[in-house]
Amino acid sequence: MKVLKKAELKLWVYSGDIRNFSPNPDYILTKTKLSSETTIVFEIAELIKDFIEIKFDGDYNTIIQSMWAKYKIERTYEDDIDNSLSTTSYSAYNIAFRGYGENGDGINPELSPDLLMSNRVIYKKCGELTSFPLYVKSPDGVVDVEYYQGSTALTSEEYIDSTGRYSVAQSMALNPSLDAVATIDKTASQNSSSDSSVLVSQVPRDADRAIYTKYDGTTGEIPIVCVEECKNVSYKVSFLNKFGVMQDIWFTAKRTDSMSSTREKYKRTKLDTSNGITYSKSAHQNVYLENQGKEKLTMNTGFIDESYNEVIKQLLVSEYVFIQDKTRRSPTNLTEYLAVPLTVASSDVGIKTRRNDKLIEYTLEFEADSDFIQSVR
């Protein structure tokens, strides 16, 4: 009987054409199975994550939020009778997102094959564009989206794709008895960028519902609620959600701004001994070694649907958060506003329900990602 002895994993993470990967892998991992084990596990999520740097300036057409990941596994078996060695190999391509599974999802959770958001209704400022993130690759994804205002069709977007079937793996296990690898099923375009697997559709300004059709012919409907705020200015925040794609959330109610400062200083002598002993009454005695400020803003969502509870949770732990700055334009698309990075400062937020709270709204505190005084080095 052949028994698994060791395994070697070669891993490539890259962008562009799926076929154009380097001859040299980014990682080579080798593990030898312990006598007490039946499985060899390679945890590759953190390795891949290091390569996925989100690039977003407000233009959804040029956003970078995924990479290709190719792996090749070579397994070495030992015959328990004559101790002879034999090998088998397996390779696959993957779409890698900077997403995550929650603790209750277990090992290798499968992400959504169609809607790349947790809410089942979209709130937006009236007359403004907002995003609708979709997975658009066959055979699982969305093939068509139609936007309506009442019974009037506004726009229709159709996605035609020719793909091969691949796998996305958060970790890979080699079981000698089953000779299998645990993976997440996804699809990948054979000759285009990995970001073409995701469409961040722009919801028309006057749409009140979206109807999407999947490759298997099934359909779904997402209500779109237009919020008209007369008193307050509305702000659009974009963040990387649990699916690893950019999503918008609107803060349509009250906003307040504040600023904090930090100083490191020492006291110097003011004495002038060049001509007797005197000192200037106008000279500063305190000298600053470090003087910096940080802008903060607190915003309220207004009343939203209970399904936005998941959106709020994902926003709180998101590593990439941006606010739309309507005074500046995106350098890659002058029709879009500039996305300015933020940090979520709120760390303890009570989750609300209609049963307990009747109306649901959230107030969150944000902090500017950059210092007030330019400190880029």
Coordinates of C-alpha atoms in Angstrom, one line a residue:
M1 CA 0.0 0.0 0.0
K2 CA 1.3 3.5 -0.9
V3 CA 1.4 5.9 2.0
L4 CA 1.8 9.7 1.6
K5 CA 5.3 10.7 2.7
K6 CA 5.6 14.3 1.8
A7 CA 4.3 17.0 -0.5
E8 CA 5.7 20.1 -2.3
L9 CA 3.6 23.1 -3.2
K10 CA 4.7 25.7 -5.8
L11 CA 2.7 28.9 -5.8
W12 CA 2.6 31.8 -8.3
V13 CA 0.6 35.0 -7.6
Y14 CA 0.5 37.5 -10.6
S15 CA -1.7 39.8 -12.6
G16 CA -2.5 40.3 -16.3
D17 CA -3.0 37.4 -18.7
I18 CA -3.7 34.2 -16.8
R19 CA -1.2 32.3 -19.0
N20 CA 1.7 34.7 -18.4
F21 CA 3.2 33.6 -15.1
S22 CA 6.8 33.5 -14.2
P23 CA 8.8 30.3 -14.8
N24 CA 10.0 30.7 -11.1
P25 CA 7.3 30.3 -8.4
D26 CA 6.9 33.0 -5.7
Y27 CA 6.8 30.3 -3.1
I28 CA 8.0 26.7 -2.8
L29 CA 6.7 24.9 0.3
T30 CA 7.6 21.4 1.4
K31 CA 6.1 19.4 4.2
T32 CA 6.8 15.9 5.5
K33 CA 3.8 14.0 7.0
L34 CA 4.2 13.1 10.7
S35 CA 3.4 9.5 11.6
S36 CA 0.4 10.7 13.7
E37 CA -1.1 12.6 10.8
T38 CA -3.2 11.5 7.8
T39 CA -3.2 14.8 6.0
I40 CA -0.7 17.5 4.9
V41 CA -2.2 21.0 5.0
F42 CA -0.7 24.1 3.2
E43 CA -2.1 27.4 4.5
I44 CA -1.7 29.8 1.6
A45 CA -4.2 32.5 2.3
E46 CA -1.8 34.9 4.0
L47 CA 0.9 34.2 1.4
I48 CA -1.5 35.2 -1.4
K49 CA -2.9 38.2 0.6
D50 CA 0.6 39.8 0.6
F51 CA 0.4 40.2 -3.2
I52 CA -3.1 41.7 -3.4
E53 CA -2.7 45.4 -3.0
I54 CA -5.9 47.3 -3.6
K55 CA -5.6 50.2 -5.9
F56 CA -8.6 52.5 -6.1
D57 CA -8.8 56.3 -6.8
G58 CA -12.6 56.6 -7.3
D59 CA -12.7 55.1 -10.8
Y60 CA -14.3 51.7 -10.7
N61 CA -13.1 50.9 -14.3
T62 CA -9.5 50.9 -13.2
I63 CA -9.7 49.4 -9.8
I64 CA -7.3 46.6 -8.9
Q65 CA -8.8 44.2 -6.3
S66 CA -7.7 40.6 -7.3
M67 CA -4.9 38.6 -8.7
W68 CA -4.3 35.2 -10.4
A69 CA -2.9 32.4 -8.2
K70 CA -1.5 29.2 -9.7
Y71 CA -0.4 26.3 -7.7
K72 CA 1.2 22.9 -8.4
I73 CA 1.3 20.1 -5.9
E74 CA 3.7 17.2 -6.1
R75 CA 2.9 14.3 -3.7
T76 CA 5.5 11.7 -2.8
Y77 CA 4.2 8.2 -1.7
E78 CA 6.2 5.4 -0.1
D79 CA 5.3 1.8 -0.6
D80 CA 4.9 0.2 2.9
I81 CA 6.2 -3.2 1.5
D82 CA 9.3 -2.4 -0.5
N83 CA 9.8 1.3 0.5
S84 CA 9.8 2.4 -3.2
L85 CA 8.8 6.0 -3.9
S86 CA 6.4 7.3 -6.4
T87 CA 5.0 10.8 -7.2
T88 CA 1.8 12.4 -8.5
S89 CA 1.2 16.0 -9.4
Y90 CA -1.8 18.3 -9.7
S91 CA -2.0 22.0 -10.7
A92 CA -4.8 24.6 -11.0
Y93 CA -5.4 28.3 -11.6
N94 CA -7.3 30.5 -9.1
I95 CA -8.9 33.9 -8.8
A96 CA -7.6 35.4 -5.5
F97 CA -9.5 38.1 -3.7
R98 CA -8.6 39.8 -0.5
G99 CA -11.8 38.5 1.1
Y100 CA -12.3 36.4 4.2
G101 CA -14.6 33.8 5.8
E102 CA -16.2 34.3 9.2
N103 CA -15.5 32.0 12.1
G104 CA -18.7 30.1 11.7
D105 CA -18.1 29.4 8.0
G106 CA -15.5 26.7 8.7
I107 CA -12.5 25.8 6.5
N108 CA -12.4 27.0 2.9
P109 CA -15.7 28.9 2.9
E110 CA -17.2 29.4 -0.5
L111 CA -17.9 33.0 -1.4
S112 CA -21.0 34.2 -3.2
P113 CA -21.1 33.1 -6.9
D114 CA -23.3 36.0 -8.0
L115 CA -23.9 39.0 -5.7
L116 CA -20.7 40.1 -4.0
M117 CA -22.5 41.9 -1.2
S118 CA -24.4 40.9 1.9
N119 CA -27.3 43.4 1.8
R120 CA -30.4 42.6 -0.2
V121 CA -31.4 46.2 -0.7
I122 CA -29.3 49.2 -1.9
Y123 CA -29.7 52.6 -0.3
K124 CA -28.2 55.6 -2.1
K125 CA -28.5 59.4 -2.4
C126 CA -31.1 60.4 -4.9
G127 CA -29.6 61.5 -8.2
E128 CA -26.2 59.9 -7.4
L129 CA -24.5 56.9 -8.8
T130 CA -23.6 53.9 -6.5
S131 CA -22.0 50.5 -7.0
F132 CA -23.6 47.1 -7.4
P133 CA -20.7 44.5 -7.1
L134 CA -21.3 41.3 -9.1
Y135 CA -19.5 38.1 -10.0
V136 CA -19.9 37.8 -13.8
K137 CA -18.0 34.6 -14.9
S138 CA -19.7 31.4 -16.0
P139 CA -21.0 29.0 -14.9
D140 CA -22.0 30.6 -11.6
G141 CA -22.1 34.3 -12.1
V142 CA -24.4 37.0 -13.4
V143 CA -25.0 37.3 -17.2
D144 CA -27.4 40.2 -17.3
V145 CA -28.6 43.2 -15.1
E146 CA -31.6 45.4 -15.9
Y147 CA -32.3 48.6 -14.0
Y148 CA -35.9 49.9 -13.7
Q149 CA -37.7 53.0 -12.5
G150 CA -41.2 51.7 -11.8
S151 CA -42.1 49.7 -14.8
T152 CA -39.8 51.6 -17.1
A153 CA -36.6 49.9 -18.1
L154 CA -33.6 52.3 -17.8
T155 CA -30.5 50.3 -18.8
S156 CA -29.5 46.7 -19.4
E157 CA -26.0 45.3 -19.1
E158 CA -25.1 41.9 -20.6
Y159 CA -21.9 40.0 -19.9
I160 CA -20.7 37.3 -22.4
D161 CA -17.8 35.2 -21.2
S162 CA -15.8 32.3 -22.4
T163 CA -14.0 30.6 -19.5
G164 CA -12.4 27.5 -18.2
R165 CA -13.2 26.1 -14.8
Y166 CA -10.6 26.6 -12.0
S167 CA -10.5 26.6 -8.2
V168 CA -9.9 29.1 -5.5
A169 CA -8.3 27.7 -2.4
Q170 CA -7.9 29.3 1.0
S171 CA -5.9 26.3 2.2
M172 CA -5.2 23.0 0.5
A173 CA -5.2 19.5 2.2
L174 CA -3.8 16.4 0.8
N175 CA -5.5 13.3 2.1
P176 CA -3.6 10.0 1.3
S177 CA -6.8 7.9 1.6
L178 CA -8.9 10.2 -0.5
D179 CA -6.1 11.6 -2.6
A180 CA -8.0 14.9 -2.8
V181 CA -7.5 18.6 -2.3
A182 CA -10.0 20.8 -0.5
T183 CA -10.8 23.9 -2.6
I184 CA -13.4 26.5 -3.3
D185 CA -15.0 26.2 -6.8
K186 CA -14.8 29.4 -8.9
T187 CA -14.2 30.3 -12.5
A188 CA -11.5 32.3 -14.2
S189 CA -11.1 34.0 -17.6
Q190 CA -8.5 32.3 -19.6
N191 CA -7.0 35.4 -21.3
S192 CA -7.9 38.5 -19.4
S193 CA -7.2 40.2 -16.1
S194 CA -8.5 38.6 -12.9
D195 CA -10.4 41.9 -12.2
S196 CA -12.6 41.1 -15.2
S197 CA -14.2 38.4 -13.2
V198 CA -15.9 41.1 -11.1
L199 CA -18.1 43.9 -12.3
V200 CA -18.8 46.9 -10.1
S201 CA -21.9 47.9 -12.0
Q202 CA -23.0 51.6 -11.6
V203 CA -26.6 51.9 -10.6
P204 CA -28.3 54.6 -12.7
R205 CA -29.3 57.7 -10.9
D206 CA -33.1 57.2 -11.1
A207 CA -33.3 53.4 -10.7
D208 CA -35.5 51.9 -8.0
R209 CA -34.8 48.2 -8.6
A210 CA -32.3 45.9 -10.3
I211 CA -33.2 42.5 -11.8
Y212 CA -30.2 40.2 -12.5
T213 CA -30.1 37.0 -14.4
K214 CA -27.5 34.2 -13.7
Y215 CA -26.0 31.8 -16.3
D216 CA -28.4 29.1 -15.2
G217 CA -31.4 31.3 -16.1
T218 CA -32.5 32.0 -12.5
T219 CA -33.2 35.7 -11.6
G220 CA -33.2 37.9 -8.6
E221 CA -34.3 41.4 -7.7
I222 CA -32.6 44.0 -5.6
P223 CA -34.7 47.0 -4.4
I224 CA -32.9 50.4 -4.7
V225 CA -34.0 53.0 -2.2
C226 CA -33.4 56.6 -3.1
V227 CA -32.8 58.8 0.0
E228 CA -33.6 62.5 -0.4
E229 CA -31.9 64.5 2.3
C230 CA -32.7 68.2 2.3
K231 CA -30.9 69.3 5.5
N232 CA -27.7 67.3 5.4
V233 CA -25.0 66.7 2.8
S234 CA -24.7 63.0 1.9
Y235 CA -21.3 61.3 1.7
K236 CA -20.4 58.1 -0.2
V237 CA -17.9 55.7 1.6
S238 CA -16.4 52.8 -0.4
F239 CA -14.8 49.9 1.4
L240 CA -13.4 46.4 0.7
N241 CA -16.1 44.0 1.9
K242 CA -15.8 40.3 3.0
F243 CA -15.9 39.1 -0.6
G244 CA -12.8 41.1 -1.4
V245 CA -14.5 43.7 -3.6
M246 CA -15.2 47.4 -3.3
Q247 CA -18.7 48.3 -2.1
D248 CA -20.4 51.6 -1.4
I249 CA -22.4 52.7 1.6
W250 CA -24.0 56.2 1.9
F251 CA -24.1 58.3 5.0
T252 CA -27.1 60.6 4.4
A253 CA -27.7 62.1 7.9
K254 CA -25.7 64.3 10.3
R255 CA -21.9 64.7 9.9
T256 CA -19.6 66.4 12.4
D257 CA -15.9 67.2 12.0
S258 CA -13.2 67.5 14.6
M259 CA -9.4 67.6 14.8
S260 CA -6.8 66.4 17.3
S261 CA -3.1 67.3 17.5
T262 CA 0.0 65.8 19.0
R263 CA 3.1 67.7 20.0
E264 CA 6.6 66.8 21.1
K265 CA 8.6 69.9 22.4
Y266 CA 11.3 71.1 24.6
K267 CA 12.2 74.4 26.2
R268 CA 15.2 76.3 25.0
T269 CA 17.1 79.2 26.5
K270 CA 16.2 82.7 25.4
L271 CA 19.2 84.3 26.8
D272 CA 21.4 86.4 24.5
T273 CA 24.9 86.7 25.8
S274 CA 26.5 88.3 22.7
N275 CA 26.2 91.8 24.2
G276 CA 25.7 91.5 27.9
I277 CA 22.8 89.3 29.1
T278 CA 19.3 89.9 27.7
Y279 CA 16.5 88.1 26.0
S280 CA 13.8 88.8 23.4
K281 CA 10.3 89.1 24.8
S282 CA 8.9 88.0 21.4
A283 CA 11.0 84.9 21.0
H284 CA 9.4 81.5 21.6
Q285 CA 10.8 79.5 24.4
N286 CA 9.1 76.2 23.3
V287 CA 10.6 74.4 20.3
Y288 CA 8.7 71.7 18.5
L289 CA 10.4 68.4 17.6
E290 CA 7.1 67.0 16.3
N291 CA 3.9 68.8 15.6
Q292 CA 1.1 66.9 13.8
G293 CA -2.7 66.9 13.5
K294 CA -5.3 64.3 12.5
E295 CA -8.8 65.1 11.1
K296 CA -11.8 63.1 12.3
L297 CA -15.4 62.9 11.1
T298 CA -18.5 61.3 12.6
M299 CA -21.3 60.4 10.2
N300 CA -24.7 58.8 10.4
T301 CA -26.2 56.5 7.9
G302 CA -29.8 57.6 8.3
F303 CA -32.5 54.9 8.5
I304 CA -31.5 51.7 6.7
D305 CA -32.6 48.1 6.2
E306 CA -31.7 45.4 8.7
S307 CA -29.6 43.6 6.1
Y308 CA -27.1 46.4 6.3
N309 CA -26.1 45.1 9.7
E310 CA -23.7 42.8 7.8
V311 CA -22.4 45.7 5.8
I312 CA -21.6 47.7 9.0
K313 CA -19.8 44.7 10.4
Q314 CA -17.7 44.3 7.3
L315 CA -17.0 48.1 7.2
L316 CA -15.7 48.0 10.8
V317 CA -13.1 45.3 10.0
S318 CA -12.3 46.5 6.5
E319 CA -8.6 47.3 5.7
Y320 CA -9.4 49.6 2.8
V321 CA -11.9 52.5 3.3
F322 CA -12.4 55.6 1.2
I323 CA -14.6 58.6 1.1
Q324 CA -15.7 60.4 -2.0
D325 CA -14.2 63.9 -2.2
K326 CA -16.4 66.1 -4.4
T327 CA -13.9 68.9 -4.5
R328 CA -11.4 66.8 -6.5
R329 CA -11.5 64.4 -9.5
S330 CA -10.1 60.9 -10.0
P331 CA -6.8 61.2 -12.0
T332 CA -7.8 58.2 -14.2
N333 CA -11.3 59.4 -14.9
L334 CA -12.3 63.0 -14.6
T335 CA -16.0 62.1 -14.5
E336 CA -15.5 60.4 -11.1
Y337 CA -14.7 62.0 -7.8
L338 CA -11.4 61.3 -6.0
A339 CA -11.4 58.5 -3.4
V340 CA -9.6 59.6 -0.2
P341 CA -8.5 56.9 2.3
L342 CA -10.0 56.8 5.7
T343 CA -9.6 54.6 8.8
V344 CA -12.6 53.5 10.8
A345 CA -12.1 54.8 14.3
S346 CA -15.2 53.3 15.9
S347 CA -14.3 50.0 17.6
D348 CA -17.4 49.2 19.6
V349 CA -20.8 49.4 17.8
G350 CA -24.0 47.9 19.0
I351 CA -25.8 45.9 16.3
K352 CA -29.5 47.0 15.9
T353 CA -32.6 45.0 14.9
R354 CA -36.1 46.1 14.0
R355 CA -37.5 44.0 16.9
N356 CA -35.4 45.8 19.5
D357 CA -34.8 49.2 18.0
K358 CA -37.7 49.6 15.5
L359 CA -35.7 52.0 13.2
I360 CA -32.1 51.1 12.3
E361 CA -29.4 53.7 11.9
Y362 CA -25.7 53.8 12.7
T363 CA -23.3 56.6 13.7
L364 CA -19.6 55.8 13.0
E365 CA -16.4 57.7 13.6
F366 CA -13.7 57.9 10.9
E367 CA -10.2 59.2 10.9
A368 CA -8.2 60.6 8.0
D369 CA -5.6 58.0 6.9
S370 CA -3.1 60.8 6.2
D371 CA -1.7 63.3 8.7
F372 CA -2.9 66.9 8.5
I373 CA 0.6 68.2 7.9
Q374 CA 2.0 66.3 4.8
S375 CA 4.3 63.6 6.1
V376 CA 4.8 61.4 3.0
R377 CA 8.3 60.1 2.9

